[in-house]
PDB file of C-alpha atoms in Angstrom:
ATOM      1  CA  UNK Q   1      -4.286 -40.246 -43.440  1.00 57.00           C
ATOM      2  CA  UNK Q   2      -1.901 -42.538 -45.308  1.00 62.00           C
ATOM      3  CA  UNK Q   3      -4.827 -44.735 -47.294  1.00 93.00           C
ATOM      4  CA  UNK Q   4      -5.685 -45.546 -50.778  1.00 97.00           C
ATOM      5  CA  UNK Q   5      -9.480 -46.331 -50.830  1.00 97.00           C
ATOM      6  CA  UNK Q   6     -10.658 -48.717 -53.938  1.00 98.00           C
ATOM      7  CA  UNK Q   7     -13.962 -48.889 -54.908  1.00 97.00           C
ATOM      8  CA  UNK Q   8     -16.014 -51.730 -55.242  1.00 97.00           C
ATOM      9  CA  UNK Q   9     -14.188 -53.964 -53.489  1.00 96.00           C
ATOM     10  CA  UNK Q  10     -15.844 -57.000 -55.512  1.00 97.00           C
ATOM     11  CA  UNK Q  11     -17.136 -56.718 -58.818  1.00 97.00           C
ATOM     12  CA  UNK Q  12     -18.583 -59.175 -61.076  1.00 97.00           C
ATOM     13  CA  UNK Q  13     -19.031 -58.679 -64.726  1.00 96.00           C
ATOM     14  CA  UNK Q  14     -20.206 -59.619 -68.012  1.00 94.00           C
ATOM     15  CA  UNK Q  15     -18.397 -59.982 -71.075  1.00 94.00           C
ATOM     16  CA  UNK Q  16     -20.020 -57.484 -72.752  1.00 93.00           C
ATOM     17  CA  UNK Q  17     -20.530 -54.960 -69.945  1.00 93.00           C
ATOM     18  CA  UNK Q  18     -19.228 -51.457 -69.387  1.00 96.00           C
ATOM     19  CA  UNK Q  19     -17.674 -51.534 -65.867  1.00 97.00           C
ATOM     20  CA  UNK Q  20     -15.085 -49.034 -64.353  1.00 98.00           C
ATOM     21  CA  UNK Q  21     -12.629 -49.418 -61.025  1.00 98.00           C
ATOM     22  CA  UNK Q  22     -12.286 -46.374 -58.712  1.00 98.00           C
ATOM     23  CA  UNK Q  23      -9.402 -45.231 -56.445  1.00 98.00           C
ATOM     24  CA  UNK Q  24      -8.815 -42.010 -54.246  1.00 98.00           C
ATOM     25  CA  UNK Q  25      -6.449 -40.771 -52.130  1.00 97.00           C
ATOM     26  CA  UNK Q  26      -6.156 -37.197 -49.809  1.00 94.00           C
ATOM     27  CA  UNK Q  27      -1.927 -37.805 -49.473  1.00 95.00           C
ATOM     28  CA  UNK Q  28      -1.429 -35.222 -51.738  1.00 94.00           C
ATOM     29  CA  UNK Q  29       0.419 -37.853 -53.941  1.00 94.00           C
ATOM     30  CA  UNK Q  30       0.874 -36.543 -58.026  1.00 94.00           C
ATOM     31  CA  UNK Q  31       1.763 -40.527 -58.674  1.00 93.00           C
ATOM     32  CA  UNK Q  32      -0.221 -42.845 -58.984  1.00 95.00           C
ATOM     33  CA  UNK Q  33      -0.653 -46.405 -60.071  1.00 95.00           C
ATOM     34  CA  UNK Q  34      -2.866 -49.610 -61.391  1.00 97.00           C
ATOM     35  CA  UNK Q  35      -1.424 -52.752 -60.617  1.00 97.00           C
ATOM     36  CA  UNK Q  36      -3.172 -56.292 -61.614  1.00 98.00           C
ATOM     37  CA  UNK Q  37      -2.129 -59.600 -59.532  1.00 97.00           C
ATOM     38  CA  UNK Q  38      -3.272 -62.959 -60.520  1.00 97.00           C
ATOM     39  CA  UNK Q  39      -3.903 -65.393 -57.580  1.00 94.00           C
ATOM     40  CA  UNK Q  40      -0.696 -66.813 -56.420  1.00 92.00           C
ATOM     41  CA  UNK Q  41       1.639 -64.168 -58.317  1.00 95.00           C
ATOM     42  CA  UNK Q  42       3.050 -61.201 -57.414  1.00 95.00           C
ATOM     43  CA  UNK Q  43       1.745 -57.822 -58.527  1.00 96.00           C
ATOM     44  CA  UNK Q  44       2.103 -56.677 -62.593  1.00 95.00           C
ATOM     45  CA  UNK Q  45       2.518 -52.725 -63.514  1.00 94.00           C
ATOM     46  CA  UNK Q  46      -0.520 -51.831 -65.577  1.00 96.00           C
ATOM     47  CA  UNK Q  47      -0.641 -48.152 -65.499  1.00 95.00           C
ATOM     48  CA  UNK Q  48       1.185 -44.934 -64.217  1.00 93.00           C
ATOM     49  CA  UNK Q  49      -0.239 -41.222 -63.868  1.00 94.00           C
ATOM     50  CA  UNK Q  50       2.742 -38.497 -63.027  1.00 92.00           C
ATOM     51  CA  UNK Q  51       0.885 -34.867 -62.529  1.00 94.00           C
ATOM     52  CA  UNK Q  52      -2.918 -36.431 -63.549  1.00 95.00           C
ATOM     53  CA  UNK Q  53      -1.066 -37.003 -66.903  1.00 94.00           C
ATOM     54  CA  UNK Q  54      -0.317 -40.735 -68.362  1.00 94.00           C
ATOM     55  CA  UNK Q  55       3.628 -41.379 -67.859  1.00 91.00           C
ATOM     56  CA  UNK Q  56       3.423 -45.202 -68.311  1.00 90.00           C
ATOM     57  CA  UNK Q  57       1.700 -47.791 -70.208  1.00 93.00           C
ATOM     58  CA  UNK Q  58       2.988 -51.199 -69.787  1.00 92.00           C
ATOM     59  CA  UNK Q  59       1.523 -52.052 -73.131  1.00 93.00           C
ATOM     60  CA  UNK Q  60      -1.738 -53.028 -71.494  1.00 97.00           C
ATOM     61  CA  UNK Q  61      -4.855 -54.016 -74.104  1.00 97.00           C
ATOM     62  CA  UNK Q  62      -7.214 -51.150 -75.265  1.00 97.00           C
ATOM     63  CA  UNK Q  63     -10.232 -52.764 -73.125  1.00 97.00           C
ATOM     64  CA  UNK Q  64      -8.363 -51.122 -70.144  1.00 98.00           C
ATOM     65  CA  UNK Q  65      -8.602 -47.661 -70.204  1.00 98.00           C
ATOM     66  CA  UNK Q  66      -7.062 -45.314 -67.368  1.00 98.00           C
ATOM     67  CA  UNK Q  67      -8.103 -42.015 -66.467  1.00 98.00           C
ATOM     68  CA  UNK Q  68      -6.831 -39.372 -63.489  1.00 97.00           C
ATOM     69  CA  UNK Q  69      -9.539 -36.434 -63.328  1.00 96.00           C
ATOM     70  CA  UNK Q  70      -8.126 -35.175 -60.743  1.00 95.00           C
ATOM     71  CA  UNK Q  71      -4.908 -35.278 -58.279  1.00 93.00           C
ATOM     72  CA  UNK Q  72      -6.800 -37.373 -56.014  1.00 97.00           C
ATOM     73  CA  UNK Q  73      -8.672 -39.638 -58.089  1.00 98.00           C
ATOM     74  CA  UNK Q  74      -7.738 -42.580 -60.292  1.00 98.00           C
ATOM     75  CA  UNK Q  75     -10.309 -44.729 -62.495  1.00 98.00           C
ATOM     76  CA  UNK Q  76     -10.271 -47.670 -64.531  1.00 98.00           C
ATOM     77  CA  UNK Q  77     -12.630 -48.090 -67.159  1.00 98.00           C
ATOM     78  CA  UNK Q  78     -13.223 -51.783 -68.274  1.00 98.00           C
ATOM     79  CA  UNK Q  79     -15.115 -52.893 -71.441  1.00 96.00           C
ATOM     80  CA  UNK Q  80     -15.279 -56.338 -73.579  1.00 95.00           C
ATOM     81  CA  UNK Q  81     -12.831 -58.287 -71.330  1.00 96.00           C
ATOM     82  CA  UNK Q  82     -11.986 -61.738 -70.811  1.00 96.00           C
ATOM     83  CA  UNK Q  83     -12.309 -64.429 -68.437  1.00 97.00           C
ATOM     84  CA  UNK Q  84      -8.653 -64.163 -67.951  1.00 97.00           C
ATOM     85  CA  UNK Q  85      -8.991 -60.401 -67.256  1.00 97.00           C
ATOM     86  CA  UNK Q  86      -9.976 -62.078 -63.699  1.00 98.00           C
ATOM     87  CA  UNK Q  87      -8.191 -60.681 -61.005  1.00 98.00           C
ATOM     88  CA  UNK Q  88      -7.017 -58.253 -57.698  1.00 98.00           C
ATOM     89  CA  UNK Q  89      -6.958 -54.534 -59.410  1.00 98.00           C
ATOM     90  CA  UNK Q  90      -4.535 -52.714 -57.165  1.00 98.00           C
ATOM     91  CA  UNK Q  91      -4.186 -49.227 -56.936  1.00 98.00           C
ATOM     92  CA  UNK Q  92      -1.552 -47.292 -55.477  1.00 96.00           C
ATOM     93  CA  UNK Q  93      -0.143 -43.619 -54.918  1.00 95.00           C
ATOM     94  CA  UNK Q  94       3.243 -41.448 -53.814  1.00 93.00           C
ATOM     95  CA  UNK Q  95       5.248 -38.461 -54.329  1.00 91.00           C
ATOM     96  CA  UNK Q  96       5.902 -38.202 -57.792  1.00 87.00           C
ATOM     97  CA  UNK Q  97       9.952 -39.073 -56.472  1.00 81.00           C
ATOM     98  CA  UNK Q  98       8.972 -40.798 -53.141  1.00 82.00           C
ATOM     99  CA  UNK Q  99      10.513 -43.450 -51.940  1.00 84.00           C
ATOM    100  CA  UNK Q 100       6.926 -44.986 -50.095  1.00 90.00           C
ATOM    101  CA  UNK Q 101       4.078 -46.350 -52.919  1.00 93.00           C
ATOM    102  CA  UNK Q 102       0.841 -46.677 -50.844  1.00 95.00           C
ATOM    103  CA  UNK Q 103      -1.557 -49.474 -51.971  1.00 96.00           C
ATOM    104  CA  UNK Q 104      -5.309 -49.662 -51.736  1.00 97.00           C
ATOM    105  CA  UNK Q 105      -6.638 -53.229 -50.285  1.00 96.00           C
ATOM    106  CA  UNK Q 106      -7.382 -53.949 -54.148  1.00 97.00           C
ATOM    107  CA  UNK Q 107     -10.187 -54.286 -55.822  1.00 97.00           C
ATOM    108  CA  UNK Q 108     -11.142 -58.266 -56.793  1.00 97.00           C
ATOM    109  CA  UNK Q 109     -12.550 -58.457 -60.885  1.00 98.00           C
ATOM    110  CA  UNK Q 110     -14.153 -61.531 -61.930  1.00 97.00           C
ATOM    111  CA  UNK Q 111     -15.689 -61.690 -65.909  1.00 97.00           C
ATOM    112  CA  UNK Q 112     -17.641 -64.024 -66.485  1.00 96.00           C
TER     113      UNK Q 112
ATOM    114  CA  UNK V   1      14.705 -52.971 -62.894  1.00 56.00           C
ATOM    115  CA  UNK V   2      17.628 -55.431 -61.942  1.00 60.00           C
ATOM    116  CA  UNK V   3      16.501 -58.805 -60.893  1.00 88.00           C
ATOM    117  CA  UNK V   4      16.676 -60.497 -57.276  1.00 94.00           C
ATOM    118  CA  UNK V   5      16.534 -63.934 -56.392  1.00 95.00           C
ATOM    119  CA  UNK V   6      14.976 -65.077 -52.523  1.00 97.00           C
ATOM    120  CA  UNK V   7      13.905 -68.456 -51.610  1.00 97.00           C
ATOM    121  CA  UNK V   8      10.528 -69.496 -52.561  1.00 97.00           C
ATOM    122  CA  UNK V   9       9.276 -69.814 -48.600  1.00 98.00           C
ATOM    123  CA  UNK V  10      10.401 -69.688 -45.010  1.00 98.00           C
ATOM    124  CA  UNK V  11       9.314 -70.555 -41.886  1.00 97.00           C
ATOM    125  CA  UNK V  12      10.448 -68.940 -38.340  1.00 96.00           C
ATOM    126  CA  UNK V  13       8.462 -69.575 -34.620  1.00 97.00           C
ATOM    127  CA  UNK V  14       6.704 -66.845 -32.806  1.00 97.00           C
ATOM    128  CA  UNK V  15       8.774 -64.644 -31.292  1.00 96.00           C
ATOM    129  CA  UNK V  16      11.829 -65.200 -32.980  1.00 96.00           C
ATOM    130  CA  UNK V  17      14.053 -63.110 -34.903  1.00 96.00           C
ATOM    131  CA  UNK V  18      13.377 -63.790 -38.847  1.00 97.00           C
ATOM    132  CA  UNK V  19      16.093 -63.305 -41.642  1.00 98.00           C
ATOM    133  CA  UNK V  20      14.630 -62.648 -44.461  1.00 98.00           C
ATOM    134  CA  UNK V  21      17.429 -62.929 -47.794  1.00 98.00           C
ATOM    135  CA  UNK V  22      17.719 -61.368 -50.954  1.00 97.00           C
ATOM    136  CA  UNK V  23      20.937 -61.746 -53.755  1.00 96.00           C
ATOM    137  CA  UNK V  24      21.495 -59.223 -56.354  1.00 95.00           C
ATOM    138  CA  UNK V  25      24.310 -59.445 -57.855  1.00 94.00           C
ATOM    139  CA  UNK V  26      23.583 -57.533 -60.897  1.00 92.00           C
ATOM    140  CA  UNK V  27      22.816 -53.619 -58.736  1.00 92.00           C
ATOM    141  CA  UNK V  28      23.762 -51.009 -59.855  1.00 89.00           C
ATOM    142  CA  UNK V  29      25.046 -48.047 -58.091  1.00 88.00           C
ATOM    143  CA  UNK V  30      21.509 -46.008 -58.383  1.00 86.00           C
ATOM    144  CA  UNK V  31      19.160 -49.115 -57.361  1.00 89.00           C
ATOM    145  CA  UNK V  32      18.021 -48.749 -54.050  1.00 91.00           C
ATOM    146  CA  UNK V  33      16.651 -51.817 -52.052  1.00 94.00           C
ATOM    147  CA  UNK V  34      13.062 -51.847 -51.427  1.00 95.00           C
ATOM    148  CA  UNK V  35      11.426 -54.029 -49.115  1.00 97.00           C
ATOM    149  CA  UNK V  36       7.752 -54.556 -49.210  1.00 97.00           C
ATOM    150  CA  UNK V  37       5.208 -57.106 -48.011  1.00 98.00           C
ATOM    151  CA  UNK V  38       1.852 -58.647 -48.297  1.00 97.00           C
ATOM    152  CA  UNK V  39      -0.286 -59.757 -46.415  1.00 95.00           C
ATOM    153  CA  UNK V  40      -3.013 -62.194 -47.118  1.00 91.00           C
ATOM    154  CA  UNK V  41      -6.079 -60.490 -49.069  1.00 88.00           C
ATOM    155  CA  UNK V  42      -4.324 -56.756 -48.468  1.00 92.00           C
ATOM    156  CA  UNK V  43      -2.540 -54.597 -50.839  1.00 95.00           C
ATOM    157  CA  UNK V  44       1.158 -54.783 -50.785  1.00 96.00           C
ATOM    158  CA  UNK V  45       2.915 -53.066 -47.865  1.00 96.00           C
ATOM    159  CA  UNK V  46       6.049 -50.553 -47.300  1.00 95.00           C
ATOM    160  CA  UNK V  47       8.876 -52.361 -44.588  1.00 97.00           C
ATOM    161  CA  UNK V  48      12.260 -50.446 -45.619  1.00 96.00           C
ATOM    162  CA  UNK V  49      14.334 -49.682 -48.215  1.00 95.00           C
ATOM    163  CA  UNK V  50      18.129 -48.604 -48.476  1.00 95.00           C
ATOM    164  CA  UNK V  51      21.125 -47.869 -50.235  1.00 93.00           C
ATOM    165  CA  UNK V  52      24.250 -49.125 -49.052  1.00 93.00           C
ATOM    166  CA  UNK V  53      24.300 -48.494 -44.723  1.00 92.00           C
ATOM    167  CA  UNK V  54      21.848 -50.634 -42.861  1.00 94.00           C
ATOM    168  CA  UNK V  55      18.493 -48.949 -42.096  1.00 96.00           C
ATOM    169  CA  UNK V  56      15.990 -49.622 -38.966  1.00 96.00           C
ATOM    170  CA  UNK V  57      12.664 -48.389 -38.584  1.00 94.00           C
ATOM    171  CA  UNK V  58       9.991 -49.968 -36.463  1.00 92.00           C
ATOM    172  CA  UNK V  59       8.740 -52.565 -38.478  1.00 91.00           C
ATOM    173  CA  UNK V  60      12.186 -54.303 -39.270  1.00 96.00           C
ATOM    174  CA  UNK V  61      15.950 -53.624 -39.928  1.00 97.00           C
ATOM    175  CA  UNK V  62      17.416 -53.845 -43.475  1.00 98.00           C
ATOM    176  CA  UNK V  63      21.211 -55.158 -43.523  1.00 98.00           C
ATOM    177  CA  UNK V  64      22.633 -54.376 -46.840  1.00 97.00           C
ATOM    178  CA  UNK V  65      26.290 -56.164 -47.788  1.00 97.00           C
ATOM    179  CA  UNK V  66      29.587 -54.291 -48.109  1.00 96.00           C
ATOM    180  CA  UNK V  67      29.222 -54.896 -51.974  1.00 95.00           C
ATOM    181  CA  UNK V  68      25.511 -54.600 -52.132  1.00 96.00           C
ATOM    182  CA  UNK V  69      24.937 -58.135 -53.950  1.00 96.00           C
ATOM    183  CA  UNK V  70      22.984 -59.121 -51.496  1.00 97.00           C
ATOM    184  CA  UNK V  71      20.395 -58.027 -48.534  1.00 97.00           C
ATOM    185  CA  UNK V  72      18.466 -59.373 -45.511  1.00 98.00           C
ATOM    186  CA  UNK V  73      15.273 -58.121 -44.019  1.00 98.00           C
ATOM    187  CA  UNK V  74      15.392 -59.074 -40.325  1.00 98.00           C
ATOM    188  CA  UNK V  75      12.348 -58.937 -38.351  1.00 97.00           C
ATOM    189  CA  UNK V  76      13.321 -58.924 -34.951  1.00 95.00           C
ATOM    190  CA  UNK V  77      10.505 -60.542 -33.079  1.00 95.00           C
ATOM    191  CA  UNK V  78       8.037 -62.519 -35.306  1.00 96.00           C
ATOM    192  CA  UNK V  79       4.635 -62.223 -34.785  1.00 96.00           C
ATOM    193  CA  UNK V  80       1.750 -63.886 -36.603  1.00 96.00           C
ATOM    194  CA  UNK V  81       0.311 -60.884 -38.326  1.00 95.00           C
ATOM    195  CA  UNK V  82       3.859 -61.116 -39.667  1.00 97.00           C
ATOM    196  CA  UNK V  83       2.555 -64.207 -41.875  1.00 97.00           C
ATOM    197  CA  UNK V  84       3.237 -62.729 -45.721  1.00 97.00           C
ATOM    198  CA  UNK V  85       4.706 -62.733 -49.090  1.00 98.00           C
ATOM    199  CA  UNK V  86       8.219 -60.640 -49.174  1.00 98.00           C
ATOM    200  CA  UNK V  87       9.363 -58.841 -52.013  1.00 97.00           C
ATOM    201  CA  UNK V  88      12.923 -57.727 -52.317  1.00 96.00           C
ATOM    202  CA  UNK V  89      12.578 -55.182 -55.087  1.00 93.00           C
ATOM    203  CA  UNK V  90      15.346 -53.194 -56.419  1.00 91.00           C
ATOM    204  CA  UNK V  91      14.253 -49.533 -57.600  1.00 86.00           C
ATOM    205  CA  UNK V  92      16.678 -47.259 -59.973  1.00 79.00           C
ATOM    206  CA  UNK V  93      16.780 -43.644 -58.460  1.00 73.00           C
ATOM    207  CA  UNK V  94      19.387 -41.822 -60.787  1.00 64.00           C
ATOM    208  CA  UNK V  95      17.987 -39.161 -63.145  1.00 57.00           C
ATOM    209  CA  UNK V  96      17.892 -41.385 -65.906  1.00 52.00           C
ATOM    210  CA  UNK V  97      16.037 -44.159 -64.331  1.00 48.00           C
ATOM    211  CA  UNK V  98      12.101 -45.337 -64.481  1.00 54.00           C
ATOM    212  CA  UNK V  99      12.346 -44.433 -61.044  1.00 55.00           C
ATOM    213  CA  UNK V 100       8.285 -44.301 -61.465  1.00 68.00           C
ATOM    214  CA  UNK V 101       8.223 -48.255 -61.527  1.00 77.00           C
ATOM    215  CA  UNK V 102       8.279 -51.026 -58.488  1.00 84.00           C
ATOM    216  CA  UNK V 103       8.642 -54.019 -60.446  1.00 87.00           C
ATOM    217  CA  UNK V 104       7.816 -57.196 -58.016  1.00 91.00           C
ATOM    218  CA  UNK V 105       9.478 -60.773 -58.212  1.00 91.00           C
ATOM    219  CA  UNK V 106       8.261 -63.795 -57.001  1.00 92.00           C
ATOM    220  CA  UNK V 107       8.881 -62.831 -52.827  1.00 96.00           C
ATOM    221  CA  UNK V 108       9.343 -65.171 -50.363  1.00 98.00           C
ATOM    222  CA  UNK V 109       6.531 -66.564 -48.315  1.00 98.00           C
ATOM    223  CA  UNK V 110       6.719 -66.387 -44.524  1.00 98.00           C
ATOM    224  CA  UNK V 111       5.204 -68.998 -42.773  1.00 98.00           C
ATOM    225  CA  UNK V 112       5.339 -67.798 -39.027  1.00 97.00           C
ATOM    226  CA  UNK V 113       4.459 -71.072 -36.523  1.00 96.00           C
ATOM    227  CA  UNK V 114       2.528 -70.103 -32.694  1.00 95.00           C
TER     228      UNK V 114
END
């Protein structure tokens, strides 16, 4: 089973609405990863979890809040964002040293 | 990450071969080349990746130059579902690297023509 499953795969939301991205994979991976691509550009670092513990933070705004319960799980909690917060929410998973990232189809944002 | 340059877009025929550039003349000796691609509405994609021999696998063969400024991804037989955005990525593997991090550039688009 090599797949990264995000959930929804559409989401609409309001300003002022509490929302929150999921992502799980069973690859045994300890990395993983939250991308954001804008339509037409190629795919920005956002977040990265080594061992279920934050590693990087690619100075991403505070309405964008990660969190790795577990080794298999990934979330995204979203809260007062923008209209230009609009976009594919990718999420993605390895070996902590792999060489392979896998990537979930994405999940597609749009605030309104 | 050190920066690549590819062209913008390309365009091969069914069932051709397809070579796919990539210049970067700025590696250093821990980057390894990373190939990766998208297709339309999908997540990006594992091809290949390398260090300095040429790789195969099945989806494509990675030729890397004898001074490792540059790289092409050749897919040997284009197909449709072979229609996607390219990204040569280079990815620093020595201890003291962010080895964590694929950093994308702008790819190359592959327009493949039935």
């Amino acid at each position: 089973d090599t797949e990264v499953t995000q959930t929804p795969k559409h989401l609409v939301m309001g300003m002022t609405n509490k929302k929150s991205l999921k992502c799980e994979q069973h690859m045994g991976h300890r990395a993983m990863y939250w991308y954001k691509q804008k339509a037409k550009k190629p795919p920005e670092l956002m977040f990265v979890y080594s061992y279920e513990k934050l590693s990087i933070n690619e100075s991403v705004p505070s309405r964008f809040s990660p969190e790795c319960p577990n080794s298999s799980l990934l979330n995204l909690h979203l809260h007062a964002l923008q209209p230009e917060d609009s976009a594919l929410y990718l999420c993605a998973s390895s070996q902590v040293r792999g060489n392979t990232i896998y990537f979930g189809e994405g999940s597609w944002l749009t605030v309104v | 990450d050190a920066k690549t340059t590819q062209p913008n877009s390309m365009e091969s025929n069914e069932e051709e071969p397809v070579h796919l550039p990539c210049n970067h003349s700025t590696i250093s000796g821990t980057d390894y080349i990373h190939w990766y691609r998208q297709l339309p509405s999908q997540g990006p994609e594992y091809v290949i990746h390398g260090l300095t021999s040429n790789v195969n696998n099945r989806m494509a063969s990675l030729a890397i130059a004898e001074d490792r400024k540059s790289s092409t991804l050749i897919l040997h037989r284009a197909t449709l579902r072979d229609a996607a955005v390219y990204y040569c990525i280079l990815r620093d593997r020595g201890s003291g690297g962010s080895n964590y991090k694929l950093t994308f550039g702008k790819g190359t688009l592959l327009t493949v023509n039935p």
